[in-house]
PDB file of C-alpha atoms in Angstrom:
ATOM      1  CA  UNK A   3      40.349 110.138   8.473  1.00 64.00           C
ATOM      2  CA  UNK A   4      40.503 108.476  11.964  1.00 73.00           C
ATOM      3  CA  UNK A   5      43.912 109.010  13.613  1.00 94.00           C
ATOM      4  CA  UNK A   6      45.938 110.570  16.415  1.00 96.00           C
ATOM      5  CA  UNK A   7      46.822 114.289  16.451  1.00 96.00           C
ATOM      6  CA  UNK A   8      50.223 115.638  18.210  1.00 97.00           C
ATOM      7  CA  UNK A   9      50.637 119.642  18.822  1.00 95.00           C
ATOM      8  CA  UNK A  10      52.537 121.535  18.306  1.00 95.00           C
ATOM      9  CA  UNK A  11      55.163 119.672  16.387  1.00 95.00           C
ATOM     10  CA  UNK A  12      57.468 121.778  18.092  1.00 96.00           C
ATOM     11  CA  UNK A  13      58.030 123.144  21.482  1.00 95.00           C
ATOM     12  CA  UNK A  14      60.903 124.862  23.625  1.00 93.00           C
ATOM     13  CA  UNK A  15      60.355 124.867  26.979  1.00 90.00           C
ATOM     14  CA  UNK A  16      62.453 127.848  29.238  1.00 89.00           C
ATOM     15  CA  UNK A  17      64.445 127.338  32.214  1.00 85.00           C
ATOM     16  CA  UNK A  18      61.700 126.463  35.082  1.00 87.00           C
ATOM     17  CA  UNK A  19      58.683 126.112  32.617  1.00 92.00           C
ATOM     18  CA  UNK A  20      56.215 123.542  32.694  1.00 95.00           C
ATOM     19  CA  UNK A  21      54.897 122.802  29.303  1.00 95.00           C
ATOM     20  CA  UNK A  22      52.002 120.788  28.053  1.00 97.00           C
ATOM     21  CA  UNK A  23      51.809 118.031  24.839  1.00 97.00           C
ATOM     22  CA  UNK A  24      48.576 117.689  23.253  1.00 98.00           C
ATOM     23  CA  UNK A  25      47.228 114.308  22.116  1.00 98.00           C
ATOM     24  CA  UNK A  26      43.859 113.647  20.686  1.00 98.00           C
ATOM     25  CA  UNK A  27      42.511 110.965  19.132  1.00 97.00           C
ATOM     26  CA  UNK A  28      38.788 109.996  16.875  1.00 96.00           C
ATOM     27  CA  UNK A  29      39.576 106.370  16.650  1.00 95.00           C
ATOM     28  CA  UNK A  30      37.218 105.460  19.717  1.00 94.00           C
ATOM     29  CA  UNK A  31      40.546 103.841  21.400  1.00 93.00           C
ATOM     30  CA  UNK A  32      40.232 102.972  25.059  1.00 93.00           C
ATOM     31  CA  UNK A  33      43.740 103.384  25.683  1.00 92.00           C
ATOM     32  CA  UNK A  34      46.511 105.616  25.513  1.00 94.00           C
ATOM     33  CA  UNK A  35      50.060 106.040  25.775  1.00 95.00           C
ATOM     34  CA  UNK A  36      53.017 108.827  26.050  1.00 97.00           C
ATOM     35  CA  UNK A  37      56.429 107.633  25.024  1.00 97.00           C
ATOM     36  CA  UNK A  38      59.829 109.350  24.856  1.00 97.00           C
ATOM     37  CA  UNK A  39      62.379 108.502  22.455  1.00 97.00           C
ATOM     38  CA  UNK A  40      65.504 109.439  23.045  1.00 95.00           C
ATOM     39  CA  UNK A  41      68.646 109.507  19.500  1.00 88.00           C
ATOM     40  CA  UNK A  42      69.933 105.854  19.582  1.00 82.00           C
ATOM     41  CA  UNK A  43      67.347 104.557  22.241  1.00 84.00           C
ATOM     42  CA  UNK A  44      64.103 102.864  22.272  1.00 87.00           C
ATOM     43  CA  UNK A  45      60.517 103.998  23.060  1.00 93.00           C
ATOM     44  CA  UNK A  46      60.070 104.264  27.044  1.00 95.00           C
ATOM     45  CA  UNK A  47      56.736 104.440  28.343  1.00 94.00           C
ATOM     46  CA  UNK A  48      55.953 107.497  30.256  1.00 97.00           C
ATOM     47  CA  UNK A  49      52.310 106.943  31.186  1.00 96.00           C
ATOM     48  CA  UNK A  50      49.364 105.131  30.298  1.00 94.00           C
ATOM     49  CA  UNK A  51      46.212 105.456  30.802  1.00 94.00           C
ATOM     50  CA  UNK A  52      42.999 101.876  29.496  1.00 91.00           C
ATOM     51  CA  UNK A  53      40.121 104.184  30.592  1.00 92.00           C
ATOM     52  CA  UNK A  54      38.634 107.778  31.126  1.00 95.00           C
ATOM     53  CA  UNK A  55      40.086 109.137  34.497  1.00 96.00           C
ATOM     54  CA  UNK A  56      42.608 106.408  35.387  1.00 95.00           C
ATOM     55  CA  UNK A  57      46.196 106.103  34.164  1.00 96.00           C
ATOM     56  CA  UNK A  58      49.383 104.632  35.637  1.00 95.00           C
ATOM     57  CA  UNK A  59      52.991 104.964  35.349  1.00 96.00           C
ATOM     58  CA  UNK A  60      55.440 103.989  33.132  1.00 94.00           C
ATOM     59  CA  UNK A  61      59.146 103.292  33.029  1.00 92.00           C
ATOM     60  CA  UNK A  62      60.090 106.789  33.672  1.00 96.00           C
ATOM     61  CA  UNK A  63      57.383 108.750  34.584  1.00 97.00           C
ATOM     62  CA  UNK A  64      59.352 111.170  37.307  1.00 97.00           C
ATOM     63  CA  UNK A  65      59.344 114.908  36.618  1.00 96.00           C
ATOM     64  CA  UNK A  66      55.820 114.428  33.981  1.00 98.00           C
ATOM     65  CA  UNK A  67      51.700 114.228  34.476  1.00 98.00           C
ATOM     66  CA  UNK A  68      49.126 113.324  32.676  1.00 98.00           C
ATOM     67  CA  UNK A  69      45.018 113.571  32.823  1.00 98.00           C
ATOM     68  CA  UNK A  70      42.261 111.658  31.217  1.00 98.00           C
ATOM     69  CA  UNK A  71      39.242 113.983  31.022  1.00 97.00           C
ATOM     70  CA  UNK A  72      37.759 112.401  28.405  1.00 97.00           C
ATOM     71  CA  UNK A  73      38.077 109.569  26.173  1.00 97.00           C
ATOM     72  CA  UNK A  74      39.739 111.040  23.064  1.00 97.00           C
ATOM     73  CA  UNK A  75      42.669 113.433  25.164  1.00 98.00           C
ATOM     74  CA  UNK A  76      45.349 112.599  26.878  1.00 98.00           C
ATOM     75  CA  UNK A  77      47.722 115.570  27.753  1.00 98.00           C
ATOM     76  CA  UNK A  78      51.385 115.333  28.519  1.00 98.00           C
ATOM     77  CA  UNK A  79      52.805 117.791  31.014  1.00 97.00           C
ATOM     78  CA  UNK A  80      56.577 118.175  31.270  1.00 96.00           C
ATOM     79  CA  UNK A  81      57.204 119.604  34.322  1.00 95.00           C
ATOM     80  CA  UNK A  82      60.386 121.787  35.610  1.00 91.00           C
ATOM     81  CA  UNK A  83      61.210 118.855  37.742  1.00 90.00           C
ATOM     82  CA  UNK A  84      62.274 116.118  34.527  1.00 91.00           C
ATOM     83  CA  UNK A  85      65.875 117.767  34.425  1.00 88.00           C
ATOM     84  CA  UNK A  86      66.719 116.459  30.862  1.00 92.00           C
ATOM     85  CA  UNK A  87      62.908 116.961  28.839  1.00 94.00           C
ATOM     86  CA  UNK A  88      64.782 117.206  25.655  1.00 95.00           C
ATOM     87  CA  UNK A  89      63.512 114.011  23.192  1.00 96.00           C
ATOM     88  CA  UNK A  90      60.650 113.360  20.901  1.00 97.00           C
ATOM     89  CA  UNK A  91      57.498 112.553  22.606  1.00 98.00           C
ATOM     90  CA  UNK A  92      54.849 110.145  20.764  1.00 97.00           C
ATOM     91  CA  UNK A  93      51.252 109.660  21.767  1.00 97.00           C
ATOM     92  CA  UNK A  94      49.922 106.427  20.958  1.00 95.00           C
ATOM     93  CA  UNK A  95      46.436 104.665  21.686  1.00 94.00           C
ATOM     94  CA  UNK A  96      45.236 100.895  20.832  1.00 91.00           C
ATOM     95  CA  UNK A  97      41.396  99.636  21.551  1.00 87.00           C
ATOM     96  CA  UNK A  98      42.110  98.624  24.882  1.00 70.00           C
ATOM     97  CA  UNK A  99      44.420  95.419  25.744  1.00 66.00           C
ATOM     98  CA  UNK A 100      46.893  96.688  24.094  1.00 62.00           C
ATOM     99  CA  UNK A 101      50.169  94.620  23.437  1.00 61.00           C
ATOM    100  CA  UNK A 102      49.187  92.157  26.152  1.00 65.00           C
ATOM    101  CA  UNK A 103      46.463  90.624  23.488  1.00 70.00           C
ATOM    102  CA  UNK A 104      48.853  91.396  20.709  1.00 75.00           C
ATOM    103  CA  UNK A 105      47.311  94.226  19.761  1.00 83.00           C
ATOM    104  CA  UNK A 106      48.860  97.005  17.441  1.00 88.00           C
ATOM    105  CA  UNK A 107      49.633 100.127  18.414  1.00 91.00           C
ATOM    106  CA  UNK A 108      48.921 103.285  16.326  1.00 93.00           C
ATOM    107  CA  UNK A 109      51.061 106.165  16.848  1.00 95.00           C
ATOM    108  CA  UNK A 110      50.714 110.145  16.141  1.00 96.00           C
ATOM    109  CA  UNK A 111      53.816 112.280  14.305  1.00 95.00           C
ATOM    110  CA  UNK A 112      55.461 113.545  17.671  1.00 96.00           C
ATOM    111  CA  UNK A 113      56.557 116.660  19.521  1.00 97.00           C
ATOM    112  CA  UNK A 114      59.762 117.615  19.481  1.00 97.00           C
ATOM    113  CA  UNK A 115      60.720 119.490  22.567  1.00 96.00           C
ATOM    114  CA  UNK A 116      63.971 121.254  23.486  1.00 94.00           C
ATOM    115  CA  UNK A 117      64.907 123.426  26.093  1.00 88.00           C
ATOM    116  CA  UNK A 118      66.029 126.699  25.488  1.00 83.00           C
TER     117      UNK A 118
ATOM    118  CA  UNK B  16      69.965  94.258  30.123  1.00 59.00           C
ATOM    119  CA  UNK B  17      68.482  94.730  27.213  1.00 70.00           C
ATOM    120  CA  UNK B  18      65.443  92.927  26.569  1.00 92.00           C
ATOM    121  CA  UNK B  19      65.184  93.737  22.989  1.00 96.00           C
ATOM    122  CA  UNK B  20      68.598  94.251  20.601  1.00 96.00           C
ATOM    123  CA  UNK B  21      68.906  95.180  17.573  1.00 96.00           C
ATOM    124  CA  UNK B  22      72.597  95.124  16.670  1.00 93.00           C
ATOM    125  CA  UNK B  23      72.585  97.523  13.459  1.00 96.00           C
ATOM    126  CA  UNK B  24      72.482 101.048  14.040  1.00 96.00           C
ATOM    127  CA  UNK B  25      72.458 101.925  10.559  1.00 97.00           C
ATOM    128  CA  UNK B  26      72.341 100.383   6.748  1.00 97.00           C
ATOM    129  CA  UNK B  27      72.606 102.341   3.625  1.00 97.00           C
ATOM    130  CA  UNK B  28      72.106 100.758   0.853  1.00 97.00           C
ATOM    131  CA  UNK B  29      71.568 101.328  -3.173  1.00 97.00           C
ATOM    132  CA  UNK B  30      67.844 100.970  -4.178  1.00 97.00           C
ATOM    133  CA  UNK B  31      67.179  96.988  -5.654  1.00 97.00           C
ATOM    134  CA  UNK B  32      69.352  95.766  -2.946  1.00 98.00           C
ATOM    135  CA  UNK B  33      67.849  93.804  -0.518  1.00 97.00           C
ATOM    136  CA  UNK B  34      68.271  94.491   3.288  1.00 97.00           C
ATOM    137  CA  UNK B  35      67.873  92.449   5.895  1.00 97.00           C
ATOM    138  CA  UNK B  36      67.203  93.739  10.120  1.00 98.00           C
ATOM    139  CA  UNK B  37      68.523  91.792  12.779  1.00 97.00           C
ATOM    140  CA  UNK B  38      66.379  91.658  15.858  1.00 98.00           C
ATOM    141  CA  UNK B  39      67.101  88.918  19.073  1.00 97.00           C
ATOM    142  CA  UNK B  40      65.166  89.283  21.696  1.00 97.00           C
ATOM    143  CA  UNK B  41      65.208  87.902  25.917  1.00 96.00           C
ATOM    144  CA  UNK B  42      62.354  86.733  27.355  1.00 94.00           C
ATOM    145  CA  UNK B  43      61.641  84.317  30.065  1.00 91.00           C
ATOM    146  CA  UNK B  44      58.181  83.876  29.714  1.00 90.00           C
ATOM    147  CA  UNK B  45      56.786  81.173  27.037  1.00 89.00           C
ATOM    148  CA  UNK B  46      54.082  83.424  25.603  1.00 90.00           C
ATOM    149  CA  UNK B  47      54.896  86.538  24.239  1.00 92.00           C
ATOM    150  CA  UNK B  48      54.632  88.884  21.285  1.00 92.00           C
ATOM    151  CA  UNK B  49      57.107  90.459  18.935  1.00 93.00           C
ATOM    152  CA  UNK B  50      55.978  93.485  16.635  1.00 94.00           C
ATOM    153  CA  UNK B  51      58.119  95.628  14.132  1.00 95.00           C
ATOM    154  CA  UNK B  52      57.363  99.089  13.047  1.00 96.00           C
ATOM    155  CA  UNK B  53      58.432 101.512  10.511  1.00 96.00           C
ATOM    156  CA  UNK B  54      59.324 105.268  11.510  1.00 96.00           C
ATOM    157  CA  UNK B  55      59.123 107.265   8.342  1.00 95.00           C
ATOM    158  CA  UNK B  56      60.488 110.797   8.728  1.00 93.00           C
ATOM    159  CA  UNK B  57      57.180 112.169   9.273  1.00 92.00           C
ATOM    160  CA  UNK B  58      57.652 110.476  12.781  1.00 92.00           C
ATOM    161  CA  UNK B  59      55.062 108.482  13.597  1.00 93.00           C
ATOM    162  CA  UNK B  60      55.545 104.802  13.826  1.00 94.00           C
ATOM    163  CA  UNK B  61      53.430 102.544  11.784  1.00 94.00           C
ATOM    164  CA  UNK B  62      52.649  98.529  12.774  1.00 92.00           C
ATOM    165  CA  UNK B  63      54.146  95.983  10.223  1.00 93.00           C
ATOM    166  CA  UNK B  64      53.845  92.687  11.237  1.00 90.00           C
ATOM    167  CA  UNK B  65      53.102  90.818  14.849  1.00 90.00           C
ATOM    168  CA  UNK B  66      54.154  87.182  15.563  1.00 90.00           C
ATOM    169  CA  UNK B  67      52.795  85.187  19.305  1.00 89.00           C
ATOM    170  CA  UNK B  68      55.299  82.727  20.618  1.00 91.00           C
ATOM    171  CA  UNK B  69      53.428  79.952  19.101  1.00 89.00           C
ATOM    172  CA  UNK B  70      53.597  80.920  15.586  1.00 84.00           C
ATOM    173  CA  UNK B  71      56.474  80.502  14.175  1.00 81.00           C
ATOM    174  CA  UNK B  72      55.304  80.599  10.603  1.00 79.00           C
ATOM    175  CA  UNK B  73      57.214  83.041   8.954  1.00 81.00           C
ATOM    176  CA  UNK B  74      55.478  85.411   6.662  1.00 81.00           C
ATOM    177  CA  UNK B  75      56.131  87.277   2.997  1.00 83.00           C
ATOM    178  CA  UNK B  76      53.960  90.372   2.442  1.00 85.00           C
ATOM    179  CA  UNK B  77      54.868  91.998  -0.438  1.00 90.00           C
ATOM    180  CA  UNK B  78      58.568  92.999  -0.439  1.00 93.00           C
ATOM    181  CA  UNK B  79      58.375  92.147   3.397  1.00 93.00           C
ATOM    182  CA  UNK B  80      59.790  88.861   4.650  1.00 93.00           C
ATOM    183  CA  UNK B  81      59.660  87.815   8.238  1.00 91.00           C
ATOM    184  CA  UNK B  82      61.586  85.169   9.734  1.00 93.00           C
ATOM    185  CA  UNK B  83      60.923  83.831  13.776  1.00 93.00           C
ATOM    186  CA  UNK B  84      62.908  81.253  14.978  1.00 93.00           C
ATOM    187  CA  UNK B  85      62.527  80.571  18.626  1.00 92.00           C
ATOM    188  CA  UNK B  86      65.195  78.261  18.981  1.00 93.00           C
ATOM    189  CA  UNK B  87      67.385  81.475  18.919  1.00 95.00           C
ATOM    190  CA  UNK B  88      65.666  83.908  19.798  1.00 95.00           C
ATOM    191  CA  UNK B  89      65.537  86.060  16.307  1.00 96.00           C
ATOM    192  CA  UNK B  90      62.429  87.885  14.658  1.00 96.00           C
ATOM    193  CA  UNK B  91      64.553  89.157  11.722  1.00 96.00           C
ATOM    194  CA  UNK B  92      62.986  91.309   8.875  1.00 94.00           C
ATOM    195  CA  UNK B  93      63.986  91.465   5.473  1.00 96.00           C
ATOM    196  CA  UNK B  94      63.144  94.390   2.457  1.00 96.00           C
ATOM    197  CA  UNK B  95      63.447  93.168  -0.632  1.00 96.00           C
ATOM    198  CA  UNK B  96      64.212  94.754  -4.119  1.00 97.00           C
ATOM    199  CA  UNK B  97      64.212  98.145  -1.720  1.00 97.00           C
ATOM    200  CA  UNK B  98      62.673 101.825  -2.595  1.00 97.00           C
ATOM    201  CA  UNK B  99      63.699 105.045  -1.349  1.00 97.00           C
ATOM    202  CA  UNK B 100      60.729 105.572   0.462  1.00 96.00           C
ATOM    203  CA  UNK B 101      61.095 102.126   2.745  1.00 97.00           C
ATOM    204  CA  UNK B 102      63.936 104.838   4.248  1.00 97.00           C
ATOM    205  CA  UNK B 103      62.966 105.018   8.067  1.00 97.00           C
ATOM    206  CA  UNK B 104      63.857 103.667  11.543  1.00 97.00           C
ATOM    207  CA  UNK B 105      62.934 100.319  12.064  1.00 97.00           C
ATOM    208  CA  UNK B 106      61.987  98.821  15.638  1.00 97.00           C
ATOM    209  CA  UNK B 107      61.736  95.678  17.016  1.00 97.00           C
ATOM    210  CA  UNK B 108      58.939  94.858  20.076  1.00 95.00           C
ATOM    211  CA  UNK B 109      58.705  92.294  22.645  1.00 94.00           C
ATOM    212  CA  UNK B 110      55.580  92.162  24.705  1.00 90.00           C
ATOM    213  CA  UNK B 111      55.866  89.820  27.749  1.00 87.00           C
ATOM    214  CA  UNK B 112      54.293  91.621  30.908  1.00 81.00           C
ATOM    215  CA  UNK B 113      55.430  94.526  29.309  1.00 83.00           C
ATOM    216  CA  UNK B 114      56.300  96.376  25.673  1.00 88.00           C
ATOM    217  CA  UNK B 115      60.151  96.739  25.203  1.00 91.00           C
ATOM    218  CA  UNK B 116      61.299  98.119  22.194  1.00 94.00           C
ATOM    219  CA  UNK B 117      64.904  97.822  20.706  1.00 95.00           C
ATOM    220  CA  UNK B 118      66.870 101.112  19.711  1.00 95.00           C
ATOM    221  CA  UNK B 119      65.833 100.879  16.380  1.00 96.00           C
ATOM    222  CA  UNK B 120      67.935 100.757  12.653  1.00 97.00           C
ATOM    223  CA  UNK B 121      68.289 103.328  10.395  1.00 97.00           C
ATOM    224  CA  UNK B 122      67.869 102.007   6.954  1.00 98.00           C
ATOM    225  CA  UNK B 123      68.449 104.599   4.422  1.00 98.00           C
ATOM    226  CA  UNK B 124      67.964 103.614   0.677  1.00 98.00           C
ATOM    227  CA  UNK B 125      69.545 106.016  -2.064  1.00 97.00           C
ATOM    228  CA  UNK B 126      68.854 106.273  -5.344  1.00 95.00           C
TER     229      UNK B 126
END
């Protein structure tokens, strides 16, 4: 079955620690997308990326990175500097316009990451 | 401010019941999009229905109602005769030059 795949489904991230979100997908999508969602907020869009080895920033992108090696991975790094990493993180991808054309989005399960 | 509002937090409800989601959105731009998705507890949000400024046809799929009205700004979404399993988060989108989602509802449908 064509989808996205999120791991781990859980992660706790130490004092200092950078940590890294996986997101693959085999849906031949151009482009991706990391979003945070925080209890009682919306999505916010972290980073994006509409093509192998470019991506931009989203709404909040301070204290994370991202690369775009290839076509089907795009890797979320949470980095000591985001103070407050604590939320659900969803990986997303659409063929390539995105919600500009009215495309749909399509959405993996999440990582959940706390700090211990 | 916020772009995209969607006033309930919660609704519980008894399964048969119908249940209706608010959504009003605030846009200055006079073509847009507006999306809503379903976040089952497994997490990952699923498309539902999408609606351009220029259709304002509203839509029944299945136990899913849609109704856009532009004059005030409301892409509501109705469930009806609901199930336990339409239990998620619901969220409304607005694309303009950019994706905004609301904060989402909890529906939660007991038995």
């Amino acid at each position: 079955d064509g989808g996205i795949t999120q791991s781990p489904k859980y992660l706790f991230r130490k004092e200092g620690q950078n940590v890294t979100l996986s997101c693959e997908q085999n849906l031949n999508h151009d482009a991706m997308y990391w979003y945070r969602q925080d209890p009682g907020q919306g999505l916010r869009l972290i980073y994006y990326s509409q093509i192998v080895n470019d991506f931009q920033k989203g709404d909040i992108a301070e204290g994370y990175s991202v690369s775009r090696e290839k076509k089907e991975s795009f890797p979320l790094t949470v980095t000591s500097a985001q103070k407050n990493p604590t939320a659900f993180y969803l990986c997303a991808s659409s063929t390539g316009q995105g919600a500009k054309s009215g495309e749909k989005l399509f959405f993996g399960s999440g990582t959940q990451l706390s700090v211990l | 401010a916020q772009k995209v509002t969607q006033a309930q937090t919660e609704i519980s409800v008894v399964e048969k019941e119908d249940v209706t989601l608010d959504c009003v959105y605030e846009t200055r731009d006079t073509t847009y999009y507006l999306f809503w998705y379903k976040q089952p507890p497994s997490g990952e949000l699923v498309f539902l229905i999408r609606r351009n400024s220029f259709d304002e046809q509203n839509e029944i799929s299945g136990r899913y109602s849609w109704n856009f009205q532009k004059s005030t700004s409301s892409f509501n979404f109705t469930i009806t005769a609901s199930q336990v399993v339409d239990s998620a988060v619901y969220f409304c989108a607005l694309y303009d030059y950019k994706l905004s989602f609301g904060a989402g509802t909890t529906v939660t449908v007991r038995a």
